[in-house]
Amino acid sequence: MCKRFLSACGVIFLLLLQVADAATHTVKKGETLYSLSHNYGVSVSEIVAANPGIDSRSLKPGDAVQIPGAGSGGNSALEKPGKDKSQEDSGEPEFYVVKKGDTLSSISRQSGVSPAEIMRLNGLRNGQIRVGQKLLLKTGSPLRAVPVARIENSPAPKPPRVAPRYLFVSRAKDKIDEPRIGSRIWRYIVVHHSGTPNGSARIFEYYHRNVRGMENGMAYHFVIGNGTDTGDGEIEVGNRWLKQLQGGHLRSEEQDEVAIGICLVGDFNTTRPTRKQMAALIELITYLQDRVQNVEHIKPRFVVHRDINIRPTACPGKYFPAEAMYKLFGPWTGE
C-alpha cells in the first residue's frame, strides 16, 4: 500500500512540475485547443502535456485549461497585446491551411472540430484535402457549409499565424520523414528507459552492435536524451527507423516485427524523466501515430515495455508516469 501511494505521489509530482510554469485559462464558448494554441503562441501538444486526459472535442464553457509557459495571472495576463475581446466574438471566420502530412483526423484533433463538421463546412464530399488548401473551421455565426471554391476564389481574411505544432519533433522531422513507410505495418509504440543515468543513440549503437552482437545495431528506433550526452528532450533517429527494420527491444520476435521502440535516457527506478523528455515523448508518439496512420490507415497503440514484454521487466521504471500517459493515449488492454 505504501509503495503504491509513493508511486502515485511521484506521478502527481511530475504532473505538477509540468504545469508549474502555467496559467489557467477559462474556456469560453466556441474555443478549441487549436484556437488556444493560436491565441497564446504555444503548441497543441504543449497544452495537452499540461492537461493529461484533456479531450479537445469535449471542451465546454467554464472548463479550466492550463496554458504552459505563461506564468500566473489568469486569463487577463495571457491575452495577446492589442487583442480586443469583442473581436474574438465578432463572427470572423477561422481558417486552417493544410500542411504536408495533414489528414482530416489530425486537423480534427488539433481544432476540436469533428471530421464530419469540417467536411460539411467546406463542402467536401470524399474527405480528400491537399497541401495549401484553406479549410474553414468555425464562424462566430451559426455554422454553415461553405464550398471550397468559394474559400479559394474569393477574398478571405488572412489565416492567423499558427504556432509551430511541434517543438521537439521539428528538429528531427526531416530524418523521421525520410523513410517511406509501406512494407511494414507498425501496431505498437513501446516506451523504454535506458536504465543508465546517461547515454545516446551513438553509445547504444556501439554497445548493442559490438557487445551484444546485434547485427542491426541499436535495438530502438528512437532515443530521447536527458541533457547528458545529448540535449534534454533531443530526439535521435536510429538506423532501424531509417531502414524500416524490425526492432530488437522486446523478447518476442513477432512483437519486434510490429513495434516501434522509443528509449528515454535515464534510470526511472531512481529518478524521474525530465519535463522536456516527457514533452518530446508526447510529441513523438502523436506525430508517429498520425504519420503511420496516414500511410497504413492503422494507428499504432502506445504501451510501456513492462506491459507488453513476454518476460517480467520493470522497464521503464517505477517513476515513469505510465498511468498519466495511458490516460492521454488510451488504456492498454493487452490487445
Coordinates of C-alpha atoms in Angstrom, one line a residue:
M1 CA 0.0 0.0 0.0
C2 CA 2.8 2.4 1.0
K3 CA 4.7 1.7 -2.3
R4 CA 1.6 2.3 -4.4
F5 CA 1.0 5.6 -2.5
L6 CA 4.5 6.8 -3.1
S7 CA 4.4 5.8 -6.7
A8 CA 1.1 7.7 -7.1
C9 CA 2.6 10.7 -5.4
G10 CA 5.5 10.6 -7.9
V11 CA 3.2 10.7 -10.9
I12 CA 1.3 13.6 -9.3
F13 CA 4.5 15.5 -8.5
L14 CA 5.7 15.1 -12.2
L15 CA 2.4 16.4 -13.5
L16 CA 2.6 19.4 -11.1
L17 CA 6.1 20.1 -12.4
Q18 CA 4.7 20.2 -15.9
V19 CA 2.1 22.8 -15.1
A20 CA 4.1 24.8 -12.5
D21 CA 5.0 27.4 -15.1
A22 CA 1.5 27.5 -16.5
A23 CA -1.5 29.8 -16.1
T24 CA -5.2 28.9 -16.0
H25 CA -7.5 29.8 -18.9
T26 CA -11.2 29.6 -18.5
V27 CA -12.8 28.2 -21.7
K28 CA -15.3 30.5 -23.5
K29 CA -18.0 29.4 -26.0
G30 CA -16.6 28.3 -29.3
E31 CA -13.0 27.9 -28.1
T32 CA -10.9 24.9 -29.0
L33 CA -7.3 23.6 -28.3
Y34 CA -6.4 24.9 -31.8
S35 CA -7.7 28.4 -31.1
L36 CA -6.0 28.5 -27.6
S37 CA -2.7 27.4 -29.3
H38 CA -3.0 30.3 -31.8
N39 CA -4.0 32.8 -29.1
Y40 CA -1.3 32.1 -26.7
G41 CA 1.6 31.1 -29.0
V42 CA 2.0 27.6 -27.6
S43 CA 1.7 24.3 -29.5
V44 CA -1.3 22.0 -29.1
S45 CA 1.0 19.2 -27.8
E46 CA 2.2 21.5 -25.0
I47 CA -1.3 22.3 -23.9
V48 CA -2.2 18.5 -24.0
A49 CA 1.0 17.7 -22.0
A50 CA 0.0 20.2 -19.3
N51 CA -3.6 18.8 -19.1
P52 CA -3.4 15.0 -19.1
G53 CA -6.7 13.4 -20.2
I54 CA -8.0 16.5 -21.9
D55 CA -10.2 15.9 -25.0
S56 CA -10.5 18.9 -27.3
R57 CA -13.8 17.8 -28.6
S58 CA -15.4 17.8 -25.1
L59 CA -14.3 21.3 -24.1
K60 CA -17.1 23.4 -22.8
P61 CA -17.5 26.9 -21.4
G62 CA -16.2 27.3 -17.9
D63 CA -13.6 24.5 -18.2
A64 CA -10.2 25.4 -16.7
V65 CA -7.2 24.7 -19.0
Q66 CA -3.6 25.1 -18.0
I67 CA -1.5 27.1 -20.5
P68 CA 2.1 26.1 -20.1
G69 CA 5.0 28.6 -20.0
A70 CA 2.6 31.5 -19.5
G71 CA 3.2 32.2 -15.8
S72 CA 0.4 33.3 -13.4
G73 CA -2.2 36.0 -13.6
G74 CA -5.2 34.3 -15.1
N75 CA -6.8 35.0 -18.5
S76 CA -6.1 38.7 -18.5
A77 CA -2.3 38.2 -18.2
L78 CA -2.4 35.8 -21.1
E79 CA -4.4 37.6 -23.7
K80 CA -2.5 38.9 -26.7
P81 CA -1.5 42.6 -26.7
G82 CA -3.9 44.7 -28.6
K83 CA -6.5 42.0 -29.0
D84 CA -10.0 43.1 -28.1
K85 CA -12.3 40.5 -26.7
S86 CA -15.1 41.8 -28.9
Q87 CA -13.0 40.8 -31.9
E88 CA -13.0 37.2 -30.6
D89 CA -16.8 37.0 -30.8
S90 CA -17.2 39.2 -33.8
G91 CA -18.0 36.3 -36.2
E92 CA -14.7 36.4 -38.0
P93 CA -14.1 33.0 -39.7
E94 CA -11.3 30.8 -38.5
F95 CA -9.3 29.1 -41.3
Y96 CA -6.7 26.3 -41.3
V97 CA -4.1 26.0 -44.1
V98 CA -3.4 22.3 -44.9
K99 CA 0.2 21.2 -44.5
K100 CA 2.1 18.2 -45.7
G101 CA 1.0 15.1 -43.8
D102 CA -2.3 16.6 -42.6
T103 CA -5.4 14.5 -42.6
L104 CA -9.0 15.4 -41.6
S105 CA -8.4 13.3 -38.4
S106 CA -5.2 15.1 -37.4
I107 CA -6.8 18.5 -38.1
S108 CA -9.8 17.5 -36.1
R109 CA -7.6 16.6 -33.1
Q110 CA -5.9 20.0 -33.3
S111 CA -9.0 22.1 -33.7
G112 CA -11.6 20.1 -31.8
V113 CA -13.9 20.2 -34.8
S114 CA -15.1 16.8 -36.0
P115 CA -14.1 15.5 -39.4
A116 CA -17.7 15.4 -40.4
E117 CA -18.2 19.0 -39.5
I118 CA -15.0 20.0 -41.4
M119 CA -16.4 18.2 -44.5
R120 CA -19.8 19.9 -44.1
L121 CA -18.3 23.4 -43.6
N122 CA -16.1 23.1 -46.7
G123 CA -18.4 21.1 -49.0
L124 CA -16.0 18.1 -49.1
R125 CA -17.6 15.0 -50.5
N126 CA -14.9 12.4 -50.2
G127 CA -12.7 13.7 -47.4
Q128 CA -9.8 14.5 -49.8
I129 CA -7.6 17.5 -48.9
R130 CA -4.4 18.9 -50.4
V131 CA -1.5 20.9 -49.3
G132 CA -2.1 24.7 -49.2
Q133 CA -5.9 24.3 -49.2
K134 CA -7.8 26.6 -46.8
L135 CA -10.3 24.9 -44.6
L136 CA -13.0 26.8 -42.7
L137 CA -13.1 25.5 -39.1
K138 CA -15.6 27.8 -37.5
T139 CA -17.5 31.1 -37.7
G140 CA -19.0 33.3 -35.0
S141 CA -22.4 33.0 -36.5
P142 CA -24.3 29.6 -36.8
L143 CA -22.1 27.2 -38.8
R144 CA -23.0 26.8 -42.4
A145 CA -21.4 24.9 -45.3
V146 CA -19.0 26.9 -47.4
P147 CA -17.8 25.3 -50.7
V148 CA -14.0 25.0 -51.1
A149 CA -14.2 27.0 -54.4
R150 CA -15.7 30.0 -52.5
I151 CA -12.9 30.0 -49.9
E152 CA -10.1 29.7 -52.5
N153 CA -11.5 32.1 -55.2
S154 CA -12.9 34.9 -53.1
P155 CA -11.2 37.4 -50.8
A156 CA -10.9 35.9 -47.3
P157 CA -9.4 37.0 -44.0
K158 CA -5.7 36.3 -43.8
P159 CA -5.2 33.0 -42.0
P160 CA -4.0 33.6 -38.4
R161 CA -0.4 32.9 -37.5
V162 CA -0.2 29.3 -36.3
A163 CA 2.3 28.5 -33.6
P164 CA 4.6 25.6 -34.6
R165 CA 2.8 22.4 -34.0
Y166 CA 5.9 20.6 -32.7
L167 CA 8.8 22.0 -30.8
F168 CA 11.0 18.9 -30.3
V169 CA 9.9 16.8 -33.3
S170 CA 10.5 19.6 -35.8
R171 CA 14.3 19.4 -35.1
A172 CA 14.4 15.8 -36.2
K173 CA 11.4 15.9 -38.6
D174 CA 13.5 15.5 -41.8
K175 CA 15.0 12.3 -40.6
I176 CA 11.7 11.0 -39.2
D177 CA 10.1 11.6 -42.6
E178 CA 13.0 10.2 -44.6
P179 CA 11.9 6.5 -44.9
R180 CA 8.9 5.5 -46.9
I181 CA 6.5 3.6 -44.7
G182 CA 4.9 0.9 -46.8
S183 CA 6.2 -2.7 -46.4
R184 CA 5.9 -2.9 -42.6
I185 CA 2.7 -2.3 -40.5
W186 CA 3.5 -0.8 -37.1
R187 CA 1.0 -1.8 -34.5
Y188 CA 2.6 -0.6 -31.3
I189 CA 4.8 2.2 -29.9
V190 CA 6.7 0.8 -27.0
V191 CA 8.4 3.1 -24.4
H192 CA 11.6 2.1 -22.6
H193 CA 14.2 3.7 -20.3
S194 CA 17.9 3.0 -20.8
G195 CA 18.4 2.1 -17.1
T196 CA 21.5 4.3 -17.1
P197 CA 22.0 7.9 -16.0
N198 CA 23.4 8.9 -19.3
G199 CA 23.5 7.7 -22.9
S200 CA 22.8 8.5 -26.6
A201 CA 22.0 6.7 -29.8
R202 CA 25.7 6.6 -30.7
I203 CA 26.6 4.9 -27.3
F204 CA 23.7 2.4 -27.5
E205 CA 24.6 1.7 -31.2
Y206 CA 28.1 0.7 -30.2
Y207 CA 27.0 -1.3 -27.2
H208 CA 24.3 -3.3 -29.0
R209 CA 26.3 -4.0 -32.1
N210 CA 29.7 -4.7 -30.6
V211 CA 29.0 -6.0 -27.1
R212 CA 25.6 -7.7 -27.5
G213 CA 26.3 -8.7 -31.1
M214 CA 23.1 -7.3 -32.6
E215 CA 23.5 -7.3 -36.4
N216 CA 21.3 -4.3 -37.0
G217 CA 22.9 -2.2 -34.1
M218 CA 20.8 -0.2 -31.7
A219 CA 17.7 -2.1 -30.7
Y220 CA 15.5 1.1 -30.6
H221 CA 14.1 3.2 -33.4
F222 CA 14.3 6.4 -31.4
V223 CA 16.2 7.8 -28.4
I224 CA 15.2 10.9 -26.3
G225 CA 18.1 12.5 -24.4
N226 CA 18.2 13.8 -20.9
G227 CA 20.8 16.5 -21.3
T228 CA 23.9 14.4 -20.5
D229 CA 25.3 13.1 -23.8
T230 CA 22.7 14.8 -25.9
G231 CA 20.3 17.7 -25.4
D232 CA 17.4 17.5 -22.9
G233 CA 14.4 16.3 -24.9
E234 CA 16.6 15.9 -28.1
I235 CA 15.1 13.2 -30.4
E236 CA 17.6 10.9 -32.1
V237 CA 16.5 8.8 -35.1
G238 CA 18.0 5.3 -35.2
N239 CA 19.1 3.2 -38.2
R240 CA 16.2 0.8 -37.6
W241 CA 13.7 3.5 -38.3
L242 CA 15.6 4.9 -41.3
K243 CA 15.7 1.5 -42.9
Q244 CA 12.3 0.4 -41.5
L245 CA 13.8 -2.6 -39.8
Q246 CA 12.2 -4.6 -37.0
G247 CA 13.2 -3.6 -33.5
G248 CA 15.3 -5.5 -31.1
H249 CA 13.8 -4.1 -27.9
L250 CA 11.3 -6.9 -27.0
R251 CA 11.7 -10.5 -26.1
S252 CA 9.4 -11.6 -28.8
E253 CA 10.5 -11.5 -32.5
E254 CA 6.8 -11.5 -33.5
Q255 CA 6.3 -8.3 -31.4
D256 CA 9.6 -6.7 -32.6
E257 CA 8.3 -7.0 -36.2
V258 CA 5.4 -4.6 -35.5
A259 CA 6.6 -2.5 -32.5
I260 CA 8.4 0.9 -32.7
G261 CA 10.8 1.3 -29.8
I262 CA 11.4 4.6 -28.1
C263 CA 14.1 4.8 -25.4
L264 CA 14.3 7.6 -22.9
V265 CA 17.8 8.1 -21.4
G266 CA 17.7 7.6 -17.6
D267 CA 17.1 5.2 -14.8
F268 CA 13.5 5.8 -13.9
N269 CA 13.7 3.4 -10.9
T270 CA 15.7 6.1 -9.2
T271 CA 14.9 9.3 -10.9
R272 CA 12.0 10.8 -13.0
P273 CA 12.1 11.7 -16.7
T274 CA 12.8 15.4 -17.3
R275 CA 9.9 17.6 -18.3
K276 CA 11.5 18.1 -21.7
Q277 CA 11.8 14.4 -22.2
M278 CA 8.1 13.9 -21.5
A279 CA 7.1 16.8 -23.8
A280 CA 9.3 15.3 -26.6
L281 CA 7.9 11.9 -26.0
I282 CA 4.3 13.1 -26.2
E283 CA 5.1 14.9 -29.4
L284 CA 6.9 12.0 -31.0
I285 CA 4.1 9.5 -30.2
T286 CA 1.5 11.9 -31.6
Y287 CA 3.5 12.5 -34.7
L288 CA 4.2 8.8 -35.3
Q289 CA 0.6 7.9 -34.8
D290 CA -0.5 10.5 -37.3
R291 CA 2.2 9.6 -39.9
V292 CA 1.8 5.8 -39.7
Q293 CA -2.0 6.1 -39.7
N294 CA -1.8 8.4 -42.8
V295 CA 0.1 5.8 -44.8
E296 CA -1.1 2.5 -43.4
H297 CA -4.5 3.5 -42.1
I298 CA -3.5 1.9 -38.8
K299 CA -2.9 3.9 -35.6
P300 CA -0.2 2.2 -33.5
R301 CA -1.0 1.8 -29.8
F302 CA 1.1 3.3 -27.0
V303 CA 2.3 0.8 -24.4
V304 CA 5.1 0.7 -21.9
H305 CA 7.7 -2.1 -22.1
R306 CA 6.6 -4.0 -19.0
D307 CA 3.0 -4.3 -20.1
I308 CA 3.8 -5.9 -23.5
N309 CA 7.0 -7.9 -22.9
I310 CA 6.6 -11.6 -22.6
R311 CA 9.1 -11.8 -19.7
P312 CA 8.8 -9.8 -16.5
T313 CA 10.5 -6.4 -16.5
A314 CA 10.3 -3.2 -14.5
C315 CA 11.1 -1.1 -17.6
P316 CA 10.5 1.9 -18.0
G317 CA 10.8 2.1 -14.2
K318 CA 8.5 2.9 -11.3
Y319 CA 8.9 6.7 -11.7
F320 CA 7.8 6.8 -15.3
P321 CA 4.2 8.3 -15.4
A322 CA 2.6 5.3 -17.2
E323 CA -0.9 5.9 -15.8
A324 CA -0.9 9.5 -17.0
M325 CA 0.3 8.5 -20.4
Y326 CA -2.4 5.8 -20.7
K327 CA -5.0 8.5 -19.9
L328 CA -3.6 10.6 -22.7
F329 CA -3.2 8.0 -25.4
G330 CA -5.8 5.4 -24.3
P331 CA -5.6 2.4 -21.9
W332 CA -3.6 -0.7 -22.7
T333 CA -5.9 -3.7 -22.7
G334 CA -3.4 -6.4 -23.7
E335 CA -4.5 -6.4 -27.3

